[in-house]
Amino acid sequence: MARFMTETEHRAPAVPRAGTAEGRRGGTGENATGPLDGQEEAAALLERTRALVDPELRAAVESLPGAMRSIALYHFGWRQADGTPAAGSAGKAVRPALVLAAAAALGGPAAGAAAVRAAAAVELVHNFTLLHDDVMDRDTTRRHRPTAWTVFGDTGAILAGDALQALALRLLAEDPHPAAVPAAARLTACVVELCAGQHTDTDLERRAPDEVTLDEVLVMAEAKTGALLGCACAIGALYAGAGEEDVAALDGFGRQAGLAFQLIDDVIGIWGDPRRTGKPAGADLVARKKSLPVVAALAAGTPAAAELASLYGKPHVKEAADAAEEITRATQAVERAGGRDWAQAEAADRMARAMQELARAVADPESAGGLLALAEFVTRRSS
Amino acid sequence: MARFMTETEHRAPAVPRAGTAEGRRGGTGENATGPLDGQEEAAALLERTRALVDPELRAAVESLPGAMRSIALYHFGWRQADGTPAAGSAGKAVRPALVLAAAAALGGPAAGAAAVRAAAAVELVHNFTLLHDDVMDRDTTRRHRPTAWTVFGDTGAILAGDALQALALRLLAEDPHPAAVPAAARLTACVVELCAGQHTDTDLERRAPDEVTLDEVLVMAEAKTGALLGCACAIGALYAGAGEEDVAALDGFGRQAGLAFQLIDDVIGIWGDPRRTGKPAGADLVARKKSLPVVAALAAGTPAAAELASLYGKPHVKEAADAAEEITRATQAVERAGGRDWAQAEAADRMARAMQELARAVADPESAGGLLALAEFVTRRSS
């Protein structure tokens, strides 16, 4: 156990370092100070996951009728908008990788192999929420392509999302593994939490900056991001035949790692390198997004916090020169009000909590290696 | 068997009789020519169903977090928009009644009692589709109240619908009954079919009148309406421990009865009495809806069909006097082109097929009584 905790401390999340919005690399990928083996291990895990889960996922999507199939194939990147085949880039498969890694950590390789269908179910749920979130948020780009609703209309995207949720639960209902039923119970409970989280998110975005507390945003982020990562790990534990306490510990691990991920993602949304994120610098600030570093900064009660509140109270200026200056001012205000430092410290704290949860269920650090690598991967990512 | 078929023929669906759009009673409720005992039996069954299923349904909805709970309670009629309690009018509970009646028909009263949770799950799925359909169709009234999206926005209605689908599958995942898993497999497959049906529906509505075939509309109606009625009956059969063939027969019964219901519903949409339907006379014609009688009329190849096609090619006139005249002309054109006669004959044929399917699984007409009464109820309804 001691060695385990030491190793995890050694692998504490590397969050983007202090710097300005302009031209600075946001993250710590190939130029990280720590060893890269964790990243390499995660990359290998994700690749193996894709190889195992994609056929199951693809077969499920191909089983959909007519337009539902077309829209889902497009969303997953397996088809172009005109129906021609595409190489496919169906996301990084972090959630199914967590299912398989958790199953393997608690039950060995056989448990991992048995959980492939459940891993596909979790990925289907994730993608159902993406399809619907993009409609609600009017987001026009996803994985560097136009979102499904911009191509197939709101109706197509809503119905394809509905169908993917049903398909996810169908995979579990048709899985004879004894863990499939409790996994379905967890996954459906998780969907309810995801919905509540997304609803709170849209509600918070509509409120004035001074009407949003940091606690509310943390609870929302846990529901919207942490819940499904936790559920993925818990389902993996179920497929390993784990008892209730271990399943709960794995859920806690995923939730805390998910919150750490969201904190880093929010830091990247402000300080990320546009060349790596594919989004303009300070995109979240331009959108007046009440991300975690921003709400932490707003709550600081300092002159910088007041300046940020004043900037957030006005719509984003459109003229190029003024816009760049405004982004710089907002970025610096968040930083001076301590938003970035808080987010980085909070991310490290959440990762420490995640490690504690993991250690409750997995005493052997060797077995936990895959989960650690994935947690490190999601919190080290810089785009 | 002979007595059974005789009884069902005697109880053939009574569809609204020929007449004009103005002032004529559209249906055959209390003034029907047939005996009323079937209607009374259905009413009693629906009331018993509500008494059994509502507590399960209500407890499930109450378990939702925050806004999801508020929106769902409003949608089910248990709360006003301002959050104050309401007496509740959560629909007629036809689908849960079919679950319980099918379970009782094949497995006796105990099977019916065991299927209460599954009946609630089916009703949750039905209501999830209503929430989403209203968003997509921009319908502003449901059960004589403003639709959820008009009160809580598209985001609220989409998320509450998502949560209700998850809740439905959660009820089944937490039901220890051995039928719960195959029921979940059927229900999720049904949701996919419902989504495809709704997508086809919106697609057909966008096409020109002469680009829609009667076969397409029948397939769409079976997917959109027949599938869930069939699924409800099939799930009831599963809870009775029925074998595959009987489950399939019950599914067929519900599908055919569902199509009969849709045909009658479409007739009511044109000839229904506004005082009973709560909608203006000829509402479907005003909306240029490609309902079954209309598409049958358009396909007739007669002068009346051409007149109807010409009317449907133009937007509805807004001036009151002209509008009333236009509705009368369209109504008469559908009638003269044989749309009404076809729909009535097709409904009777579908009911006969439903009875044949039922007879395959339930030899004893006494046991089938509840299902017969419900099928009669949905096809005799006049509002």
PDB file of N, CA and C in Angstrom, chain B residues 200-261:
ATOM      1  N   THR B 200     -39.544   8.983 -39.365  1.00  0.00           N
ATOM      2  CA  THR B 200     -40.239   8.830 -40.645  1.00  0.00           C
ATOM      3  C   THR B 200     -41.433   9.779 -40.711  1.00  0.00           C
ATOM      4  N   ASP B 201     -42.147   9.912 -39.597  1.00  0.00           N
ATOM      5  CA  ASP B 201     -43.305  10.790 -39.549  1.00  0.00           C
ATOM      6  C   ASP B 201     -42.914  12.224 -39.905  1.00  0.00           C
ATOM      7  N   THR B 202     -41.885  12.746 -39.248  1.00  0.00           N
ATOM      8  CA  THR B 202     -41.489  14.131 -39.530  1.00  0.00           C
ATOM      9  C   THR B 202     -40.982  14.251 -40.959  1.00  0.00           C
ATOM     10  N   ASP B 203     -40.341  13.185 -41.452  1.00  0.00           N
ATOM     11  CA  ASP B 203     -39.844  13.192 -42.830  1.00  0.00           C
ATOM     12  C   ASP B 203     -41.016  13.213 -43.820  1.00  0.00           C
ATOM     13  N   LEU B 204     -42.028  12.375 -43.583  1.00  0.00           N
ATOM     14  CA  LEU B 204     -43.190  12.333 -44.470  1.00  0.00           C
ATOM     15  C   LEU B 204     -43.908  13.679 -44.481  1.00  0.00           C
ATOM     16  N   GLU B 205     -43.988  14.318 -43.326  1.00  0.00           N
ATOM     17  CA  GLU B 205     -44.694  15.600 -43.256  1.00  0.00           C
ATOM     18  C   GLU B 205     -43.992  16.672 -44.082  1.00  0.00           C
ATOM     19  N   ARG B 206     -42.669  16.516 -44.266  1.00  0.00           N
ATOM     20  CA  ARG B 206     -41.923  17.508 -45.038  1.00  0.00           C
ATOM     21  C   ARG B 206     -42.052  17.293 -46.544  1.00  0.00           C
ATOM     22  N   ARG B 207     -42.425  16.087 -46.946  1.00  0.00           N
ATOM     23  CA  ARG B 207     -42.489  15.791 -48.384  1.00  0.00           C
ATOM     24  C   ARG B 207     -43.775  16.313 -49.015  1.00  0.00           C
ATOM     25  N   ALA B 208     -43.765  16.414 -50.339  1.00  0.00           N
ATOM     26  CA  ALA B 208     -44.977  16.827 -51.062  1.00  0.00           C
ATOM     27  C   ALA B 208     -46.005  15.709 -50.973  1.00  0.00           C
ATOM     28  N   PRO B 209     -47.316  16.078 -51.037  1.00  0.00           N
ATOM     29  CA  PRO B 209     -48.379  15.070 -50.893  1.00  0.00           C
ATOM     30  C   PRO B 209     -48.225  13.899 -51.869  1.00  0.00           C
ATOM     31  N   ASP B 210     -47.766  14.173 -53.104  1.00  0.00           N
ATOM     32  CA  ASP B 210     -47.686  13.072 -54.070  1.00  0.00           C
ATOM     33  C   ASP B 210     -46.397  12.260 -53.937  1.00  0.00           C
ATOM     34  N   GLU B 211     -45.587  12.584 -52.925  1.00  0.00           N
ATOM     35  CA  GLU B 211     -44.344  11.829 -52.714  1.00  0.00           C
ATOM     36  C   GLU B 211     -44.453  10.864 -51.530  1.00  0.00           C
ATOM     37  N   VAL B 212     -45.674  10.659 -51.065  1.00  0.00           N
ATOM     38  CA  VAL B 212     -45.890   9.804 -49.888  1.00  0.00           C
ATOM     39  C   VAL B 212     -46.804   8.640 -50.283  1.00  0.00           C
ATOM     40  N   THR B 213     -46.363   7.421 -50.027  1.00  0.00           N
ATOM     41  CA  THR B 213     -47.212   6.273 -50.360  1.00  0.00           C
ATOM     42  C   THR B 213     -47.958   5.783 -49.108  1.00  0.00           C
ATOM     43  N   LEU B 214     -49.077   5.113 -49.357  1.00  0.00           N
ATOM     44  CA  LEU B 214     -49.883   4.594 -48.263  1.00  0.00           C
ATOM     45  C   LEU B 214     -49.097   3.554 -47.446  1.00  0.00           C
ATOM     46  N   ASP B 215     -48.312   2.735 -48.156  1.00  0.00           N
ATOM     47  CA  ASP B 215     -47.481   1.741 -47.460  1.00  0.00           C
ATOM     48  C   ASP B 215     -46.530   2.397 -46.473  1.00  0.00           C
ATOM     49  N   GLU B 216     -45.908   3.493 -46.912  1.00  0.00           N
ATOM     50  CA  GLU B 216     -44.978   4.202 -46.023  1.00  0.00           C
ATOM     51  C   GLU B 216     -45.684   4.686 -44.763  1.00  0.00           C
ATOM     52  N   VAL B 217     -46.893   5.225 -44.936  1.00  0.00           N
ATOM     53  CA  VAL B 217     -47.613   5.768 -43.782  1.00  0.00           C
ATOM     54  C   VAL B 217     -48.059   4.634 -42.855  1.00  0.00           C
ATOM     55  N   LEU B 218     -48.435   3.493 -43.448  1.00  0.00           N
ATOM     56  CA  LEU B 218     -48.833   2.347 -42.608  1.00  0.00           C
ATOM     57  C   LEU B 218     -47.640   1.821 -41.803  1.00  0.00           C
ATOM     58  N   VAL B 219     -46.482   1.709 -42.461  1.00  0.00           N
ATOM     59  CA  VAL B 219     -45.274   1.246 -41.758  1.00  0.00           C
ATOM     60  C   VAL B 219     -44.926   2.227 -40.642  1.00  0.00           C
ATOM     61  N   MET B 220     -45.016   3.520 -40.952  1.00  0.00           N
ATOM     62  CA  MET B 220     -44.715   4.543 -39.949  1.00  0.00           C
ATOM     63  C   MET B 220     -45.682   4.440 -38.769  1.00  0.00           C
ATOM     64  N   ALA B 221     -46.973   4.290 -39.056  1.00  0.00           N
ATOM     65  CA  ALA B 221     -47.973   4.214 -37.983  1.00  0.00           C
ATOM     66  C   ALA B 221     -47.748   2.976 -37.119  1.00  0.00           C
ATOM     67  N   GLU B 222     -47.357   1.875 -37.753  1.00  0.00           N
ATOM     68  CA  GLU B 222     -47.093   0.674 -36.954  1.00  0.00           C
ATOM     69  C   GLU B 222     -45.908   0.918 -36.023  1.00  0.00           C
ATOM     70  N   ALA B 223     -44.850   1.574 -36.548  1.00  0.00           N
ATOM     71  CA  ALA B 223     -43.667   1.836 -35.717  1.00  0.00           C
ATOM     72  C   ALA B 223     -43.981   2.832 -34.612  1.00  0.00           C
ATOM     73  N   LYS B 224     -44.748   3.865 -34.961  1.00  0.00           N
ATOM     74  CA  LYS B 224     -44.958   4.955 -34.009  1.00  0.00           C
ATOM     75  C   LYS B 224     -46.024   4.630 -32.975  1.00  0.00           C
ATOM     76  N   THR B 225     -47.039   3.899 -33.364  1.00  0.00           N
ATOM     77  CA  THR B 225     -48.149   3.624 -32.447  1.00  0.00           C
ATOM     78  C   THR B 225     -48.280   2.148 -32.117  1.00  0.00           C
ATOM     79  N   GLY B 226     -48.210   1.289 -33.152  1.00  0.00           N
ATOM     80  CA  GLY B 226     -48.416  -0.137 -32.922  1.00  0.00           C
ATOM     81  C   GLY B 226     -47.333  -0.761 -32.064  1.00  0.00           C
ATOM     82  N   ALA B 227     -46.089  -0.323 -32.266  1.00  0.00           N
ATOM     83  CA  ALA B 227     -44.953  -0.995 -31.610  1.00  0.00           C
ATOM     84  C   ALA B 227     -45.081  -0.994 -30.084  1.00  0.00           C
ATOM     85  N   LEU B 228     -45.445   0.158 -29.499  1.00  0.00           N
ATOM     86  CA  LEU B 228     -45.480   0.210 -28.029  1.00  0.00           C
ATOM     87  C   LEU B 228     -46.695  -0.528 -27.465  1.00  0.00           C
ATOM     88  N   LEU B 229     -47.832  -0.492 -28.187  1.00  0.00           N
ATOM     89  CA  LEU B 229     -48.980  -1.280 -27.723  1.00  0.00           C
ATOM     90  C   LEU B 229     -48.632  -2.766 -27.799  1.00  0.00           C
ATOM     91  N   GLY B 230     -47.963  -3.170 -28.882  1.00  0.00           N
ATOM     92  CA  GLY B 230     -47.531  -4.561 -28.998  1.00  0.00           C
ATOM     93  C   GLY B 230     -46.542  -4.930 -27.913  1.00  0.00           C
ATOM     94  N   CYS B 231     -45.598  -4.033 -27.664  1.00  0.00           N
ATOM     95  CA  CYS B 231     -44.581  -4.280 -26.637  1.00  0.00           C
ATOM     96  C   CYS B 231     -45.225  -4.424 -25.262  1.00  0.00           C
ATOM     97  N   ALA B 232     -46.222  -3.575 -24.976  1.00  0.00           N
ATOM     98  CA  ALA B 232     -46.922  -3.651 -23.683  1.00  0.00           C
ATOM     99  C   ALA B 232     -47.539  -5.037 -23.504  1.00  0.00           C
ATOM    100  N   CYS B 233     -48.223  -5.519 -24.541  1.00  0.00           N
ATOM    101  CA  CYS B 233     -48.865  -6.841 -24.457  1.00  0.00           C
ATOM    102  C   CYS B 233     -47.815  -7.943 -24.342  1.00  0.00           C
ATOM    103  N   ALA B 234     -46.730  -7.813 -25.106  1.00  0.00           N
ATOM    104  CA  ALA B 234     -45.678  -8.833 -25.076  1.00  0.00           C
ATOM    105  C   ALA B 234     -45.024  -8.890 -23.696  1.00  0.00           C
ATOM    106  N   ILE B 235     -44.811  -7.739 -23.091  1.00  0.00           N
ATOM    107  CA  ILE B 235     -44.201  -7.713 -21.752  1.00  0.00           C
ATOM    108  C   ILE B 235     -45.145  -8.358 -20.734  1.00  0.00           C
ATOM    109  N   GLY B 236     -46.445  -8.082 -20.861  1.00  0.00           N
ATOM    110  CA  GLY B 236     -47.414  -8.756 -19.999  1.00  0.00           C
ATOM    111  C   GLY B 236     -47.303 -10.266 -20.146  1.00  0.00           C
ATOM    112  N   ALA B 237     -47.192 -10.733 -21.383  1.00  0.00           N
ATOM    113  CA  ALA B 237     -47.069 -12.177 -21.637  1.00  0.00           C
ATOM    114  C   ALA B 237     -45.795 -12.728 -20.988  1.00  0.00           C
ATOM    115  N   LEU B 238     -44.690 -11.975 -21.096  1.00  0.00           N
ATOM    116  CA  LEU B 238     -43.433 -12.410 -20.471  1.00  0.00           C
ATOM    117  C   LEU B 238     -43.614 -12.582 -18.964  1.00  0.00           C
ATOM    118  N   TYR B 239     -44.318 -11.642 -18.344  1.00  0.00           N
ATOM    119  CA  TYR B 239     -44.528 -11.729 -16.895  1.00  0.00           C
ATOM    120  C   TYR B 239     -45.475 -12.875 -16.521  1.00  0.00           C
ATOM    121  N   ALA B 240     -46.208 -13.394 -17.519  1.00  0.00           N
ATOM    122  CA  ALA B 240     -47.042 -14.575 -17.281  1.00  0.00           C
ATOM    123  C   ALA B 240     -46.255 -15.853 -17.521  1.00  0.00           C
ATOM    124  N   GLY B 241     -44.976 -15.696 -17.892  1.00  0.00           N
ATOM    125  CA  GLY B 241     -44.161 -16.878 -18.153  1.00  0.00           C
ATOM    126  C   GLY B 241     -44.457 -17.534 -19.496  1.00  0.00           C
ATOM    127  N   ALA B 242     -45.048 -16.776 -20.412  1.00  0.00           N
ATOM    128  CA  ALA B 242     -45.425 -17.336 -21.712  1.00  0.00           C
ATOM    129  C   ALA B 242     -44.199 -17.667 -22.549  1.00  0.00           C
ATOM    130  N   GLY B 243     -44.367 -18.600 -23.479  1.00  0.00           N
ATOM    131  CA  GLY B 243     -43.299 -18.968 -24.400  1.00  0.00           C
ATOM    132  C   GLY B 243     -43.199 -17.968 -25.539  1.00  0.00           C
ATOM    133  N   GLU B 244     -42.152 -18.154 -26.355  1.00  0.00           N
ATOM    134  CA  GLU B 244     -41.861 -17.196 -27.425  1.00  0.00           C
ATOM    135  C   GLU B 244     -43.031 -16.964 -28.376  1.00  0.00           C
ATOM    136  N   GLU B 245     -43.712 -18.065 -28.748  1.00  0.00           N
ATOM    137  CA  GLU B 245     -44.801 -17.923 -29.724  1.00  0.00           C
ATOM    138  C   GLU B 245     -45.952 -17.110 -29.166  1.00  0.00           C
ATOM    139  N   ASP B 246     -46.294 -17.376 -27.916  1.00  0.00           N
ATOM    140  CA  ASP B 246     -47.391 -16.621 -27.309  1.00  0.00           C
ATOM    141  C   ASP B 246     -47.005 -15.143 -27.122  1.00  0.00           C
ATOM    142  N   VAL B 247     -45.740 -14.918 -26.746  1.00  0.00           N
ATOM    143  CA  VAL B 247     -45.279 -13.530 -26.605  1.00  0.00           C
ATOM    144  C   VAL B 247     -45.395 -12.816 -27.947  1.00  0.00           C
ATOM    145  N   ALA B 248     -44.968 -13.504 -29.023  1.00  0.00           N
ATOM    146  CA  ALA B 248     -45.048 -12.908 -30.363  1.00  0.00           C
ATOM    147  C   ALA B 248     -46.503 -12.656 -30.760  1.00  0.00           C
ATOM    148  N   ALA B 249     -47.404 -13.582 -30.396  1.00  0.00           N
ATOM    149  CA  ALA B 249     -48.820 -13.409 -30.725  1.00  0.00           C
ATOM    150  C   ALA B 249     -49.395 -12.191 -30.006  1.00  0.00           C
ATOM    151  N   LEU B 250     -49.020 -12.034 -28.744  1.00  0.00           N
ATOM    152  CA  LEU B 250     -49.513 -10.862 -27.990  1.00  0.00           C
ATOM    153  C   LEU B 250     -48.954  -9.568 -28.567  1.00  0.00           C
ATOM    154  N   ASP B 251     -47.699  -9.623 -28.999  1.00  0.00           N
ATOM    155  CA  ASP B 251     -47.116  -8.449 -29.661  1.00  0.00           C
ATOM    156  C   ASP B 251     -47.921  -8.131 -30.918  1.00  0.00           C
ATOM    157  N   GLY B 252     -48.241  -9.157 -31.693  1.00  0.00           N
ATOM    158  CA  GLY B 252     -49.034  -8.955 -32.908  1.00  0.00           C
ATOM    159  C   GLY B 252     -50.415  -8.389 -32.603  1.00  0.00           C
ATOM    160  N   PHE B 253     -51.032  -8.905 -31.559  1.00  0.00           N
ATOM    161  CA  PHE B 253     -52.346  -8.389 -31.141  1.00  0.00           C
ATOM    162  C   PHE B 253     -52.260  -6.885 -30.865  1.00  0.00           C
ATOM    163  N   GLY B 254     -51.286  -6.500 -30.063  1.00  0.00           N
ATOM    164  CA  GLY B 254     -51.152  -5.089 -29.705  1.00  0.00           C
ATOM    165  C   GLY B 254     -50.823  -4.216 -30.905  1.00  0.00           C
ATOM    166  N   ARG B 255     -49.961  -4.717 -31.789  1.00  0.00           N
ATOM    167  CA  ARG B 255     -49.597  -3.945 -32.988  1.00  0.00           C
ATOM    168  C   ARG B 255     -50.805  -3.698 -33.878  1.00  0.00           C
ATOM    169  N   GLN B 256     -51.591  -4.761 -34.124  1.00  0.00           N
ATOM    170  CA  GLN B 256     -52.744  -4.609 -35.013  1.00  0.00           C
ATOM    171  C   GLN B 256     -53.804  -3.729 -34.365  1.00  0.00           C
ATOM    172  N   ALA B 257     -54.036  -3.931 -33.067  1.00  0.00           N
ATOM    173  CA  ALA B 257     -54.992  -3.066 -32.361  1.00  0.00           C
ATOM    174  C   ALA B 257     -54.490  -1.617 -32.380  1.00  0.00           C
ATOM    175  N   GLY B 258     -53.160  -1.450 -32.273  1.00  0.00           N
ATOM    176  CA  GLY B 258     -52.576  -0.107 -32.313  1.00  0.00           C
ATOM    177  C   GLY B 258     -52.800   0.562 -33.655  1.00  0.00           C
ATOM    178  N   LEU B 259     -52.665  -0.208 -34.720  1.00  0.00           N
ATOM    179  CA  LEU B 259     -52.910   0.360 -36.050  1.00  0.00           C
ATOM    180  C   LEU B 259     -54.384   0.722 -36.220  1.00  0.00           C
ATOM    181  N   ALA B 260     -55.267  -0.157 -35.719  1.00  0.00           N
ATOM    182  CA  ALA B 260     -56.704   0.157 -35.762  1.00  0.00           C
ATOM    183  C   ALA B 260     -56.962   1.456 -35.008  1.00  0.00           C
ATOM    184  N   PHE B 261     -56.343   1.566 -33.840  1.00  0.00           N
ATOM    185  CA  PHE B 261     -56.480   2.783 -33.033  1.00  0.00           C
ATOM    186  C   PHE B 261     -56.020   4.012 -33.830  1.00  0.00           C
TER     187      PHE B 261
END
